[in-house]
GROMACS .gro file of C-alpha atoms in nm:
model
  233
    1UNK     CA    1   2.664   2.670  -2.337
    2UNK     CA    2   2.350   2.464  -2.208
    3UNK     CA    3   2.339   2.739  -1.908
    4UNK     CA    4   2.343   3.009  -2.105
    5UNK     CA    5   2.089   2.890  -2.342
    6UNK     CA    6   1.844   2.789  -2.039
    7UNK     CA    7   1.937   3.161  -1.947
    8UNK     CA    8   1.860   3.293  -2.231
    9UNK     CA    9   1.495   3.123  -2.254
   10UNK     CA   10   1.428   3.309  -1.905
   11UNK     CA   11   1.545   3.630  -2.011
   12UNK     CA   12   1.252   3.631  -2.351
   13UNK     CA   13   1.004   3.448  -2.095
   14UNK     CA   14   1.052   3.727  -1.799
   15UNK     CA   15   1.083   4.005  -2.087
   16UNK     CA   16   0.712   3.874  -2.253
   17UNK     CA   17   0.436   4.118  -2.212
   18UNK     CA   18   0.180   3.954  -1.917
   19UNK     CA   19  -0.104   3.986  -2.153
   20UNK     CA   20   0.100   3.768  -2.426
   21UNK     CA   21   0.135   3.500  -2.175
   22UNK     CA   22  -0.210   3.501  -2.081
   23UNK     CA   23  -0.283   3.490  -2.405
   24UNK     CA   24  -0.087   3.200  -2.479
   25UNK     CA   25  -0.169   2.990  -2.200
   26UNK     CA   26  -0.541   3.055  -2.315
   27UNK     CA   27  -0.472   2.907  -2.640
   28UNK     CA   28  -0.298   2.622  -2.495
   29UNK     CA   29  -0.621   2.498  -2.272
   30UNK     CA   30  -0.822   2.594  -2.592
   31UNK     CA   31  -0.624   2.341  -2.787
   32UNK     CA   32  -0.617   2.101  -2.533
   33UNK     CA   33  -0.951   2.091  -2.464
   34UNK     CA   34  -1.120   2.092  -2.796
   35UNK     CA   35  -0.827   1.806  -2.890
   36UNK     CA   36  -1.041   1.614  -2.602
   37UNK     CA   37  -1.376   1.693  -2.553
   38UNK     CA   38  -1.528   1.965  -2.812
   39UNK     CA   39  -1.641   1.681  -3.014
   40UNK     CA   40  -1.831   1.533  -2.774
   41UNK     CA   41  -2.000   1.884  -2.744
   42UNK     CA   42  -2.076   1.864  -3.103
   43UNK     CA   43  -2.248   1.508  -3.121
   44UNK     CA   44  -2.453   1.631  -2.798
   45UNK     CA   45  -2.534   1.938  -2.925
   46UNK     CA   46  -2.608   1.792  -3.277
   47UNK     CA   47  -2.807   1.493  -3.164
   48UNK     CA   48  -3.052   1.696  -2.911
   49UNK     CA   49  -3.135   1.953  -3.206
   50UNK     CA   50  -3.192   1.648  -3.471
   51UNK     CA   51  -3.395   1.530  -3.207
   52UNK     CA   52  -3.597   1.862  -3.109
   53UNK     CA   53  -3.626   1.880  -3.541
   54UNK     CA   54  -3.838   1.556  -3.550
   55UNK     CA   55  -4.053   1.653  -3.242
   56UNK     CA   56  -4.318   1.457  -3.212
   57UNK     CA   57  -4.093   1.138  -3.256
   58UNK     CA   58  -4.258   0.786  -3.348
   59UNK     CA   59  -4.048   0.509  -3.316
   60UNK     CA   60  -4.228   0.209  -3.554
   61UNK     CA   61  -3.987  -0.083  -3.474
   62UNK     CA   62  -3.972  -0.334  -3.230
   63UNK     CA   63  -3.665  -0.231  -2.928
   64UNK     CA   64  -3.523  -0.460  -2.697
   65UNK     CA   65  -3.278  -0.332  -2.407
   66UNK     CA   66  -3.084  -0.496  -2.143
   67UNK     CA   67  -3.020  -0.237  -1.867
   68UNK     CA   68  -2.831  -0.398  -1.533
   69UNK     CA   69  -2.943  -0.753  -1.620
   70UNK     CA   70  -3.342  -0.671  -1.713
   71UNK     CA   71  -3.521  -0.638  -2.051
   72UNK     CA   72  -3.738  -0.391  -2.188
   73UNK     CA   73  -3.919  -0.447  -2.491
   74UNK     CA   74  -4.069  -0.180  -2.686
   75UNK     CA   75  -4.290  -0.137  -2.972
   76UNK     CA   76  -4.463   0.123  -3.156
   77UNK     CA   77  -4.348   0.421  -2.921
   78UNK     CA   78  -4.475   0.807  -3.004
   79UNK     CA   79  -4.296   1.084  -2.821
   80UNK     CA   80  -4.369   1.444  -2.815
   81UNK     CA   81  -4.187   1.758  -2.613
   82UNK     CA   82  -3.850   1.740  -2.740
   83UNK     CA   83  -3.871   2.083  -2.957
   84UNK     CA   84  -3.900   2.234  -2.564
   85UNK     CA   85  -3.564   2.073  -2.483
   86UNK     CA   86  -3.351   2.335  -2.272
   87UNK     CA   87  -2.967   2.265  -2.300
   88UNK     CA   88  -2.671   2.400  -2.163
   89UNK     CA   89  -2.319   2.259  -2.218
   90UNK     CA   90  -1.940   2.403  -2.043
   91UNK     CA   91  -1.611   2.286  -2.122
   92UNK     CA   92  -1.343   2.359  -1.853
   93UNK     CA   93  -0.982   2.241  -1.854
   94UNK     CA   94  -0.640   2.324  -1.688
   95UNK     CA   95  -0.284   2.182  -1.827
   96UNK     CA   96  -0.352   1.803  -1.710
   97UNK     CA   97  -0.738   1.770  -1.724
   98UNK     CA   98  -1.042   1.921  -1.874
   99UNK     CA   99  -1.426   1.818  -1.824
  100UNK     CA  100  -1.753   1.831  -1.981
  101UNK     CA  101  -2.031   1.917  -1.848
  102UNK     CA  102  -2.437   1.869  -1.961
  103UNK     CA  103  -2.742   2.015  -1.863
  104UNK     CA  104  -3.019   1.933  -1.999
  105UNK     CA  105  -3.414   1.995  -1.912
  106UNK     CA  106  -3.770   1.842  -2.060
  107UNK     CA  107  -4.035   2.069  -1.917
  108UNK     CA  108  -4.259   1.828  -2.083
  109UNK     CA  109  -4.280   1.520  -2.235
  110UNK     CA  110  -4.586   1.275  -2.297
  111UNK     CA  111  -4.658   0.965  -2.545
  112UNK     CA  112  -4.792   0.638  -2.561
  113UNK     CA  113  -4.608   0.311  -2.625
  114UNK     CA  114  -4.877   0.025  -2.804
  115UNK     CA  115  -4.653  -0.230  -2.666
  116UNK     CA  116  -4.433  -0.286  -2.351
  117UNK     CA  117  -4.273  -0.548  -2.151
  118UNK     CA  118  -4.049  -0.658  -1.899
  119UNK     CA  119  -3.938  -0.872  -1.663
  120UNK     CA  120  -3.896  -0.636  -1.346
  121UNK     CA  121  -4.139  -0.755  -1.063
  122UNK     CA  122  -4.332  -0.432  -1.086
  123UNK     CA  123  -4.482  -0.558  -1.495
  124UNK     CA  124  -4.555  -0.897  -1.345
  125UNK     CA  125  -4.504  -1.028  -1.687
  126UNK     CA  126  -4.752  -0.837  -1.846
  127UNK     CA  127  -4.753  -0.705  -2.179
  128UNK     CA  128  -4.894  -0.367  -2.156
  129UNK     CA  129  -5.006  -0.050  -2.332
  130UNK     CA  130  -5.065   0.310  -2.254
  131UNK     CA  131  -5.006   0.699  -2.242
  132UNK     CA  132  -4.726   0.874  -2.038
  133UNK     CA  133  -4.688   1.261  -1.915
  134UNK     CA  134  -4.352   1.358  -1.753
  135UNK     CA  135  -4.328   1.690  -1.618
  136UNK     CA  136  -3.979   1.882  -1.536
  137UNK     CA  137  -3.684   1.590  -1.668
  138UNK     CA  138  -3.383   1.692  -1.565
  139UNK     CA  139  -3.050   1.465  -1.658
  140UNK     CA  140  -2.735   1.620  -1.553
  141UNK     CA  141  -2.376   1.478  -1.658
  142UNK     CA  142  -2.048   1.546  -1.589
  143UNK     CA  143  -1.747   1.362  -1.748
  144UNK     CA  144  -1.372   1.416  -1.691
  145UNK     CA  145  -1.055   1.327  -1.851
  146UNK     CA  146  -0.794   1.323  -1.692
  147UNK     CA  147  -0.402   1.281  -1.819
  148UNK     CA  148  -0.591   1.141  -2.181
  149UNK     CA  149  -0.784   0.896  -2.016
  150UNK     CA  150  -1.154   0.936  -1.962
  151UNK     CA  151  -1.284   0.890  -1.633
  152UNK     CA  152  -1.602   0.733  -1.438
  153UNK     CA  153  -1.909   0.968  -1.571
  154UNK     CA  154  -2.105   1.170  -1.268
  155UNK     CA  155  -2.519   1.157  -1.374
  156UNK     CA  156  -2.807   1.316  -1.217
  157UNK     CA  157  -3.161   1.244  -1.344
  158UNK     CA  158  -3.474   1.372  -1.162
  159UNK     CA  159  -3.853   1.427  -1.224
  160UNK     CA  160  -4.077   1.634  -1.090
  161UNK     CA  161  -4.427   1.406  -1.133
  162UNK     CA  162  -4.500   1.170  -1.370
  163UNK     CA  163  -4.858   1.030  -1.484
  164UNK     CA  164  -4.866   0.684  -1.610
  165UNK     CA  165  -5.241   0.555  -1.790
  166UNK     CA  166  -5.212   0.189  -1.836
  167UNK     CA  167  -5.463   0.036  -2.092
  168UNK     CA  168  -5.345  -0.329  -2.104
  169UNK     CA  169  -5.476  -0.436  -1.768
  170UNK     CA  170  -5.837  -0.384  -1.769
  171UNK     CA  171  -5.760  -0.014  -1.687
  172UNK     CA  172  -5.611  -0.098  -1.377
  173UNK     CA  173  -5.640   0.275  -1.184
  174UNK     CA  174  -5.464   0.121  -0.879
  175UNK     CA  175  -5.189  -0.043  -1.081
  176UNK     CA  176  -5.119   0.265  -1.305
  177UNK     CA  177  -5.062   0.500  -0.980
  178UNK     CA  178  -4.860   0.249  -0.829
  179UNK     CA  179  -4.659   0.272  -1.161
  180UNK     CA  180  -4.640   0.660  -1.187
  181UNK     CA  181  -4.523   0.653  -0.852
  182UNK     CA  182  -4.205   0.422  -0.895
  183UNK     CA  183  -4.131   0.530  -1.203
  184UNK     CA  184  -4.065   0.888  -0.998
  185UNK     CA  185  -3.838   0.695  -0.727
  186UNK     CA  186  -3.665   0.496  -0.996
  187UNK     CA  187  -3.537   0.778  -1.177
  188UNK     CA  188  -3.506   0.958  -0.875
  189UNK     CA  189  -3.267   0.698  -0.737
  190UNK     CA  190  -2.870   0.686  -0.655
  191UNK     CA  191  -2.881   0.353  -0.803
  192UNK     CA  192  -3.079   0.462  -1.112
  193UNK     CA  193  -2.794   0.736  -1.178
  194UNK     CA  194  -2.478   0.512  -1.115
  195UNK     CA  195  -2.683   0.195  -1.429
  196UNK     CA  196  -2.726   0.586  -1.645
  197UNK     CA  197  -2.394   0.703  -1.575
  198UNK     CA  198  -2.235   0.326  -1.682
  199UNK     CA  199  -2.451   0.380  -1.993
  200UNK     CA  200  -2.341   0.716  -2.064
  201UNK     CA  201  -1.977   0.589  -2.006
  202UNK     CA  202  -1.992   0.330  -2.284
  203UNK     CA  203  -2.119   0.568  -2.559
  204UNK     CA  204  -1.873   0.850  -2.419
  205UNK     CA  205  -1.591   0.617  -2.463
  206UNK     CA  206  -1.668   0.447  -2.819
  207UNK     CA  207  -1.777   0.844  -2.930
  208UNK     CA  208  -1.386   0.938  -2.826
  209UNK     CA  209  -1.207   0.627  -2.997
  210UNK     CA  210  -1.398   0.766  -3.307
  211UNK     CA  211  -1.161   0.995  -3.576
  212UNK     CA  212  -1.317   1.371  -3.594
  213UNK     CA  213  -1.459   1.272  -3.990
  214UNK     CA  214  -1.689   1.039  -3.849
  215UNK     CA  215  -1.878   1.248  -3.580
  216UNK     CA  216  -2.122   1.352  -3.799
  217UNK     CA  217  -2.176   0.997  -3.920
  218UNK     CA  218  -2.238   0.905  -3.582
  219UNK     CA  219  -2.502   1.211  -3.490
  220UNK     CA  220  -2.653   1.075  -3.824
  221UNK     CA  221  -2.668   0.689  -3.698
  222UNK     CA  222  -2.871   0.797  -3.390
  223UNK     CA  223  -3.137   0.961  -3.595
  224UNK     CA  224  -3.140   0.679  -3.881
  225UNK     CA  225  -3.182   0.422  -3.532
  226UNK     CA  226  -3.501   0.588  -3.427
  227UNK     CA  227  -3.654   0.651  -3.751
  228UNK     CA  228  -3.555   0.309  -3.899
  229UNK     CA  229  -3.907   0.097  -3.884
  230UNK     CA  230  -3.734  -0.235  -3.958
  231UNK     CA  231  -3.797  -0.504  -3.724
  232UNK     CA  232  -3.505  -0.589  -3.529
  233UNK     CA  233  -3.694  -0.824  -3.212
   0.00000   0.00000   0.00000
């Protein structure tokens, strides 16, 4: 009996049209892919248009970062360029993985921060303000799960030139060339991509563990963080 069922299942599978089984294999990476990754699409896609909406972007509060054991602190921060933001995202997937991929572009982006700090030899200490001009941003992320289970993200940032005006200092020329210039190789760097791609990692998985309802709730927690002018330092 079991034979001639198994028998049976190859006879309707040989006799299916090709086009139906295309078809149906389609459907099956469709599912399986938008059961993994399409909502991370939609936050992406949903946070980069909220944020090309508010273009030029002021940011009243007081931040304070930690990235790879070194704080930033940031206050008063105005950012323009955004609304020029050139995206692309792809989702590809077979039976066992599928992947995400992000492209994104800032042909221009400039702004001034009233208030920076940090402890990276290069500040000396110094609390500093100042304008900023970055030309060409690139940032370039790929992110793969494989068998459920997300894995290591890939990220590529670069810049083509960036002009740094430092007003804290006593208008330190020397100083704010020597700045513009690192912050290039920084962002530039192998090492700078693998501290971005950890980043990225942490927000990719929390964003998965999350229940489809809430996406939007979390798109809308991103915009209410940079527009919040509460003091959190």
């Amino acid at each position: 009996m079991k034979v001639f069922v198994i028998f049976a299942c190859l006879v309707v599978v040989k006799s299916a049209p090709q086009p139906y089984l295309d078809d149906s294999v389609d459907d099956l990476l469709e599912q399986r892919i938008a059961s993994g990754l399409r909502p991370l699409e939609e936050v992406v896609n949903d946070v980069v248009n909220r944020l090309a909406n508010r273009d030029p972007l002021d940011v009243a509060k007081n931040v304070s970062i930690n990235i790879n054991g070194h704080y930033y602190n940031f206050s008063q921060v105005h950012l323009e360029g955004f609304s020029n933001v050139i995206q692309r995202v792809s989702l590809n997937g077979n039976i066992f993985s599928s992947s995400f991929e992000f492209h994104l572009t800032l042909p221009q982006v400039s702004g001034w921060v009233k208030s920076f700090s940090s402890d990276l030899p290069l500040f000396q200490g110094k609390v500093i303000n100042g304008s900023f001009s970055i030309r060409n941003y690139k940032f370039n992320a790929r992110i793969g799960v494989i068998f459920g289970r997300v894995q290591p993200s890939k990220v590529v940032t670069t810049i083509e030139r960036a002009n740094v005006t430092v007003a804290g200092t006593d208008n330190d020329q020397e100083w704010s060339d020597k700045l513009s210039h690192k912050i290039v190789e920084v962002v530039n760097s192998h090492e700078y991509h693998k501290i971005i791609g950890r980043i990225v990692d942490r927000y990719v998985k929390k964003l998965m563990s999350r229940k489809w309802w809430e996406l939007n709730a979390y798109a809308v927690e991103v915009e209410d963080y940079l527009s919040d002018e509460e003091d959190y330092s």
